[in-house]
Coordinates of C-alpha atoms and ligand atoms in Angstrom, one line a residue:
M44 CA 8.1 30.5 51.3
P45 CA 10.9 32.2 52.6
T46 CA 11.9 35.3 51.6
S47 CA 14.9 34.1 50.1
A48 CA 13.4 31.3 48.8
I49 CA 14.3 31.8 44.8
I50 CA 10.6 31.9 42.9
L51 CA 11.2 29.9 39.6
L52 CA 9.4 32.0 36.7
Q53 CA 9.3 31.2 32.8
A54 CA 7.5 32.2 30.4
N55 CA 7.6 32.8 26.1
N56 CA 11.2 31.8 25.8
F57 CA 11.8 33.9 28.1
K58 CA 13.6 32.7 31.6
F59 CA 14.9 32.9 34.1
I60 CA 15.5 32.9 38.2
A61 CA 14.7 36.0 40.6
Q62 CA 15.4 35.7 44.1
H63 CA 13.2 37.9 46.8
K64 CA 14.1 41.7 47.3
N65 CA 15.8 41.4 50.0
N66 CA 18.1 38.7 49.3
N67 CA 18.9 39.5 45.3
T68 CA 21.7 40.9 42.9
S69 CA 22.5 40.8 39.1
E70 CA 24.7 37.6 39.9
D71 CA 22.2 36.0 42.1
L72 CA 20.3 36.2 39.0
L73 CA 20.3 32.7 36.7
L74 CA 19.7 34.2 32.7
S75 CA 19.1 32.7 29.6
M76 CA 19.2 36.2 28.3
S77 CA 21.0 35.6 24.3
E78 CA 17.7 34.1 23.2
S79 CA 15.4 35.9 25.6
K80 CA 12.7 38.9 25.0
T81 CA 11.8 42.3 26.5
I82 CA 8.6 42.0 25.0
W83 CA 6.7 39.3 24.0
W84 CA 2.4 37.7 24.0
D85 CA 2.1 34.7 25.8
D86 CA -2.0 34.1 25.8
G87 CA -1.6 38.2 26.2
L88 CA 0.9 40.6 26.4
W89 CA 3.6 40.9 29.0
L90 CA 7.4 42.9 29.5
V91 CA 9.9 43.1 31.7
D92 CA 9.5 46.1 33.9
Q93 CA 12.8 48.0 33.3
T94 CA 12.0 50.7 36.0
R95 CA 12.6 47.4 38.7
L96 CA 16.7 46.3 37.2
P97 CA 19.3 45.8 38.5
G98 CA 17.6 44.9 41.5
E99 CA 15.1 42.0 39.9
L100 CA 14.3 41.1 36.6
L101 CA 10.8 40.8 36.5
P102 CA 7.9 40.4 33.6
L103 CA 4.4 42.6 34.1
R104 CA 1.7 41.5 32.4
I105 CA -0.4 44.1 31.0
K106 CA -3.7 43.9 30.8
S107 CA -5.5 47.2 29.6
V108 CA -3.8 50.0 26.8
R109 CA -4.1 52.5 29.4
Q110 CA -1.3 50.2 31.5
L111 CA 0.4 50.2 28.3
I112 CA 0.8 54.0 28.0
E113 CA 1.1 53.9 31.6
A114 CA 4.2 51.5 31.4
I115 CA 5.7 53.4 28.0
K116 CA 5.3 56.8 30.0
T117 CA 7.6 55.4 33.4
L118 CA 10.0 53.4 30.9
R119 CA 8.8 50.2 32.4
V120 CA 9.4 49.2 28.3
R121 CA 11.8 51.2 26.2
G122 CA 13.8 52.1 23.7
A123 CA 13.2 52.7 20.1
P124 CA 13.1 49.0 18.8
A125 CA 11.0 48.0 22.4
L126 CA 8.8 50.8 22.3
G127 CA 8.0 49.2 18.5
A128 CA 7.0 46.3 19.1
A129 CA 5.6 47.7 22.4
G130 CA 3.2 49.4 19.7
G131 CA 1.9 46.9 17.5
Y132 CA 1.3 44.7 20.7
G133 CA -0.5 48.1 22.0
I134 CA -2.8 47.7 18.7
A135 CA -3.2 43.7 19.2
L136 CA -4.2 44.4 23.1
A137 CA -6.8 46.7 21.9
A138 CA -8.0 44.3 20.0
S139 CA -8.3 41.5 22.0
L140 CA -10.3 43.0 24.7
S141 CA -12.4 45.3 22.6
P142 CA -16.7 43.7 22.8
A143 CA -16.9 45.1 19.7
G144 CA -19.0 42.8 17.2
N145 CA -18.2 44.3 14.0
A146 CA -15.5 45.8 11.8
A147 CA -16.5 49.2 11.5
E148 CA -16.8 49.2 15.0
L149 CA -13.8 47.5 16.1
M150 CA -11.7 49.7 13.8
D151 CA -12.9 52.5 15.7
E152 CA -12.1 51.8 18.8
L153 CA -8.4 50.9 17.3
E154 CA -7.7 54.2 15.6
N155 CA -8.6 56.0 19.6
A156 CA -6.2 53.1 21.3
A157 CA -3.4 54.0 18.5
D158 CA -4.0 58.3 18.7
M159 CA -3.5 57.2 22.5
I160 CA -0.7 55.1 22.4
K161 CA 1.3 57.1 19.7
G162 CA 0.9 59.7 22.3
S163 CA 2.5 58.9 24.6
R164 CA 6.3 59.4 23.8
P165 CA 6.6 61.5 21.1
T166 CA 10.5 61.4 19.5
A167 CA 10.4 58.2 19.0
I168 CA 9.4 57.2 15.8
N169 CA 9.2 53.2 16.7
L170 CA 6.4 53.8 17.9
S171 CA 4.1 55.5 15.8
W172 CA 5.8 53.0 13.0
G173 CA 4.6 49.4 15.6
V174 CA 1.5 50.9 15.4
D175 CA 1.0 52.3 12.3
R176 CA 2.2 49.0 11.3
A177 CA -0.4 47.2 13.2
M178 CA -3.3 49.4 12.0
H179 CA -2.4 49.1 8.5
A180 CA -2.1 44.8 8.4
A181 CA -6.1 45.5 10.8
A182 CA -7.4 47.6 8.1
L183 CA -7.0 45.1 5.5
Q184 CA -9.1 42.9 7.5
E185 CA -13.2 42.7 6.7
T186 CA -14.5 40.9 10.1
A187 CA -13.8 42.2 13.5
E188 CA -12.1 38.3 14.4
D189 CA -9.8 38.8 11.6
I190 CA -9.0 42.2 12.8
R191 CA -7.9 41.0 15.8
I192 CA -5.7 37.9 13.7
A193 CA -3.8 40.0 11.6
A194 CA -3.5 43.0 14.3
L195 CA -1.5 40.0 16.4
R196 CA 0.2 38.5 13.5
E197 CA 1.8 42.0 12.1
A198 CA 2.5 42.4 15.9
E199 CA 4.3 39.6 16.4
E200 CA 6.0 40.1 12.8
I201 CA 7.5 42.8 14.3
A202 CA 8.9 41.4 17.8
E203 CA 10.4 38.7 15.4
E204 CA 12.2 41.1 12.4
D205 CA 13.6 43.1 15.4
I206 CA 15.8 40.5 16.8
R207 CA 16.8 39.2 13.1
I208 CA 17.5 43.2 11.8
N209 CA 20.0 43.5 15.0
K210 CA 21.7 40.6 14.4
L211 CA 22.0 41.4 10.8
L212 CA 22.9 45.6 12.0
G213 CA 25.3 43.8 15.0
K214 CA 27.1 41.6 12.2
N215 CA 27.6 44.6 10.0
G216 CA 29.0 46.7 12.7
A217 CA 31.8 44.4 14.2
R218 CA 33.5 45.0 11.2
L219 CA 34.0 48.4 12.5
L220 CA 35.4 46.9 16.1
D221 CA 38.9 45.7 16.5
D222 CA 40.5 43.4 19.0
G223 CA 41.1 45.0 21.8
D224 CA 38.9 48.7 21.3
H225 CA 37.6 50.2 24.2
V226 CA 34.2 51.2 23.4
L227 CA 31.9 54.4 25.1
T228 CA 28.1 53.7 25.2
H229 CA 25.3 56.0 26.5
C230 CA 22.5 55.1 27.5
N231 CA 20.9 51.6 27.2
A232 CA 20.8 50.6 23.4
G233 CA 21.1 46.9 24.0
R234 CA 18.4 44.2 24.3
L235 CA 16.3 45.9 27.0
A236 CA 15.3 48.8 24.4
C237 CA 14.4 46.4 22.0
V238 CA 12.9 43.1 21.6
G239 CA 16.0 41.4 21.9
W240 CA 20.2 41.3 21.4
G241 CA 20.4 45.1 20.8
T242 CA 21.6 47.6 18.3
A243 CA 24.9 49.4 19.9
L244 CA 25.3 46.9 22.0
G245 CA 23.8 44.1 19.6
V246 CA 27.3 45.2 17.7
I247 CA 29.2 44.7 20.7
R248 CA 27.9 41.5 21.6
S249 CA 28.6 40.6 17.3
A250 CA 32.1 41.3 17.6
V251 CA 32.7 39.6 20.6
A252 CA 31.1 36.1 19.6
A253 CA 33.6 37.0 16.5
G254 CA 36.1 36.4 19.2
K255 CA 37.1 39.8 19.8
H256 CA 37.9 41.9 23.2
I257 CA 35.7 44.8 23.4
H258 CA 35.9 46.9 27.1
V259 CA 32.8 48.2 27.4
Y260 CA 32.7 52.1 29.1
S261 CA 29.2 52.8 30.1
C262 CA 27.7 56.8 30.5
E263 CA 25.8 56.4 33.3
T264 CA 22.7 58.4 31.9
R265 CA 21.3 60.9 34.3
P266 CA 18.6 61.4 35.1
L267 CA 17.6 57.8 34.8
H268 CA 20.3 55.9 34.4
Q269 CA 19.6 53.6 31.8
G270 CA 23.6 53.3 31.4
S271 CA 24.0 52.2 35.0
R272 CA 21.1 50.3 35.8
L273 CA 20.5 48.4 32.2
T274 CA 23.5 48.8 30.1
C275 CA 26.0 47.1 33.1
W276 CA 23.3 44.7 34.0
E277 CA 23.1 43.4 30.5
M278 CA 26.9 43.3 30.1
N279 CA 28.0 41.9 33.2
A280 CA 24.8 39.2 32.4
D281 CA 26.7 38.4 29.1
K282 CA 30.4 38.4 31.0
I283 CA 31.3 41.6 28.8
P284 CA 33.4 43.1 31.0
V285 CA 32.1 47.2 31.4
T286 CA 33.5 50.0 33.2
L287 CA 30.3 52.6 34.5
I288 CA 31.2 56.0 34.2
C289 CA 29.4 59.7 35.4
D290 CA 28.1 61.0 32.5
N291 CA 30.7 64.0 32.7
M292 CA 33.6 62.1 32.5
S293 CA 33.8 60.8 28.7
G294 CA 36.1 63.6 27.7
S295 CA 38.7 63.3 30.3
L296 CA 38.5 59.3 28.8
M297 CA 39.3 60.3 25.3
R298 CA 42.0 63.0 26.5
K299 CA 43.7 59.8 28.1
G300 CA 43.3 57.7 24.9
K301 CA 40.9 55.4 26.9
I302 CA 38.4 55.4 24.5
D303 CA 39.1 53.7 20.7
K304 CA 35.0 54.2 19.6
V305 CA 31.6 55.3 20.6
I306 CA 29.0 53.2 19.9
V307 CA 24.9 54.5 20.2
G308 CA 21.7 54.2 19.2
A309 CA 19.0 56.3 18.0
D310 CA 15.8 57.2 18.8
R311 CA 15.3 58.7 15.3
I312 CA 17.2 59.1 12.5
T313 CA 16.1 62.3 10.6
R314 CA 17.6 64.0 7.1
D315 CA 20.1 66.3 9.3
A316 CA 20.3 64.7 12.9
V317 CA 20.7 61.4 15.3
F318 CA 18.0 61.8 18.1
N319 CA 19.4 60.3 20.7
K320 CA 19.1 60.3 25.0
I321 CA 20.0 63.7 26.0
G322 CA 23.8 63.2 26.7
T323 CA 24.6 61.9 23.5
Y324 CA 25.9 65.1 21.3
S325 CA 28.4 66.4 23.9
H326 CA 29.7 62.9 23.4
A327 CA 29.4 62.9 19.5
V328 CA 31.2 67.1 20.3
L329 CA 34.8 65.0 22.1
A330 CA 34.8 61.9 19.9
K331 CA 35.1 64.6 16.6
H332 CA 37.5 66.7 18.9
H333 CA 39.5 63.9 19.9
K334 CA 39.8 61.9 16.7
I335 CA 37.7 59.1 17.6
P336 CA 34.9 57.1 15.6
F337 CA 31.4 57.7 16.8
Y338 CA 28.7 55.4 15.2
V339 CA 25.1 54.9 15.2
A340 CA 23.5 51.5 14.9
A341 CA 20.1 51.7 14.0
P342 CA 17.6 49.9 11.7
L343 CA 16.0 51.4 9.4
S344 CA 12.4 51.3 11.1
T345 CA 14.2 54.0 12.8
F346 CA 14.7 56.7 9.7
D347 CA 12.9 59.8 9.5
R348 CA 13.3 60.6 5.6
L349 CA 10.2 63.3 5.7
H350 CA 11.8 65.7 8.1
E351 CA 15.0 67.5 9.7
E352 CA 16.1 68.3 13.1
K353 CA 13.6 71.5 13.4
D354 CA 10.5 69.6 13.2
I355 CA 10.8 67.3 15.7
V356 CA 9.4 67.5 18.8
V357 CA 12.0 66.8 21.9
E358 CA 9.9 65.0 24.5
E359 CA 10.1 67.2 27.9
R360 CA 9.6 65.1 31.3
D361 CA 9.4 65.6 34.9
G362 CA 11.8 67.9 36.9
E363 CA 11.4 65.9 39.9
E364 CA 13.7 63.3 37.8
I365 CA 16.4 65.4 38.0
C366 CA 15.8 66.8 41.5
C367 CA 15.1 63.4 43.6
M368 CA 17.4 60.0 43.0
A369 CA 15.7 57.5 44.7
G370 CA 13.6 59.4 46.9
V371 CA 16.0 61.1 47.9
R372 CA 15.7 65.6 47.3
L373 CA 19.0 66.3 45.6
A374 CA 17.8 70.0 45.1
P375 CA 15.8 73.2 47.0
Q376 CA 12.1 72.3 46.5
G377 CA 10.7 74.2 44.0
I378 CA 13.9 74.9 41.6
E379 CA 13.8 75.5 38.4
V380 CA 14.0 72.4 35.8
Y381 CA 15.2 72.2 32.2
N382 CA 15.0 67.8 32.1
P383 CA 14.4 66.8 28.2
A384 CA 14.8 63.4 27.2
F385 CA 17.1 63.9 23.8
D386 CA 19.3 65.8 22.2
A387 CA 20.2 66.0 18.4
T388 CA 23.6 65.2 16.6
P389 CA 24.5 66.6 14.0
L390 CA 25.0 64.3 10.9
E391 CA 28.4 66.0 10.3
L392 CA 29.7 64.5 13.5
V393 CA 28.4 60.7 12.2
S394 CA 31.6 58.6 11.5
G395 CA 28.5 56.2 10.0
L396 CA 25.0 54.6 10.3
I397 CA 25.1 51.3 11.0
T398 CA 22.2 49.4 9.6
E399 CA 21.2 45.9 9.1
K400 CA 21.4 47.0 5.3
G401 CA 25.1 47.7 6.0
V402 CA 27.2 51.3 7.5
F403 CA 26.4 54.3 5.7
R404 CA 29.1 57.4 6.2
P405 CA 26.8 60.3 5.9
P406 CA 26.1 62.2 3.5
L407 CA 25.1 59.2 2.1
M408 CA 22.0 57.2 4.0
P409 CA 20.7 53.7 3.9
P410 CA 17.7 53.0 0.4
I411 CA 14.3 52.3 1.6
Ligands
MRU618 O1 14.2 57.4 27.0 P1 15.0 55.5 26.8 O2 15.8 54.9 27.6 O3 13.3 55.5 25.6 O4 16.0 56.2 25.5 C1 16.5 55.2 24.8 C2 17.4 55.5 24.3 O5 17.6 57.1 23.9 C3 18.0 54.8 23.4 O6 19.7 55.1 23.3 C4 17.6 54.7 22.2 O7 16.2 54.1 21.6 C5 18.2 53.8 21.1 S1 17.8 51.8 21.2 C6 18.4 50.4 21.2

């Protein structure tokens, strides 16, 4: 097949045409995205490899728990709700691959897999939530075969539920947006960060679906560029107008009156703070100063009512992510680097928590 040839791939309900490397652009990718999934089970575990975007939209078959952990650590699959589904599917995968012949032996193996998967990224609560849900369903069974069936059924339920919840949440949040709004977002809280639809971008999608004209300002999101690579790609694919900016431009845009609202997602919402991609806190402080509403969109599964900001481990990542970009060195070799993946925004800076149960203005929290 010539390198410019189009490969038609169809997996589960995820349909796309990807072009070969030397000739592809986002526009070349014909997508049937609105109902497509980021992670799914089709005779095994599949996910969209997000490290290849925006250049290539490629499905990746996950063949072992070790490979899933690598995919989570390197952000091939990322975003709190997608990690929740990855956690559930990870247990289903471990169960399906295990040769264990009895329930006790299989549960021992699953406990091991559960610890390893949960440890792969500590901050997004949905990862351990998804693992725990599948483990709980498995633990109720009496035979190894029933454990395998129950773990997969629970993982599929988490995935289906995610899309339903995001659409509800989107509808609730869409009421907060006015026709003509310019909305700033940070990182990617879209369908790629979920199984489908998205949280922060789901709100924007729902507003657009309701006939409102929304213009998105997407912060690039250093150091891994989830904003420029993923949010801009998603908005382009849906033909929602988007302008890419560097993270440090948001204050200046707010001062010029170019931002009406800010909406971000969350990796964990404790009793006192929202944990989200590093840089979120700065946008929240700037929004407060400029009297711009700052909203957080997240499903109830992202809420952690047992903990406060001080209890949470923030993932620190390899400094090379900051020092190198696309293989080019941007800082002197050996320089000291601090690279936290997330920051905490105190709830008093949040104008509303957009959930599937409605919008809650802190200190009000959604019911459990
Ligand atoms: O490091 P990432 O890309 O997994 O970080 C993701 C975020 O911070 C998202 O904003 C968050 O998970 C919400 S996704 C709906």
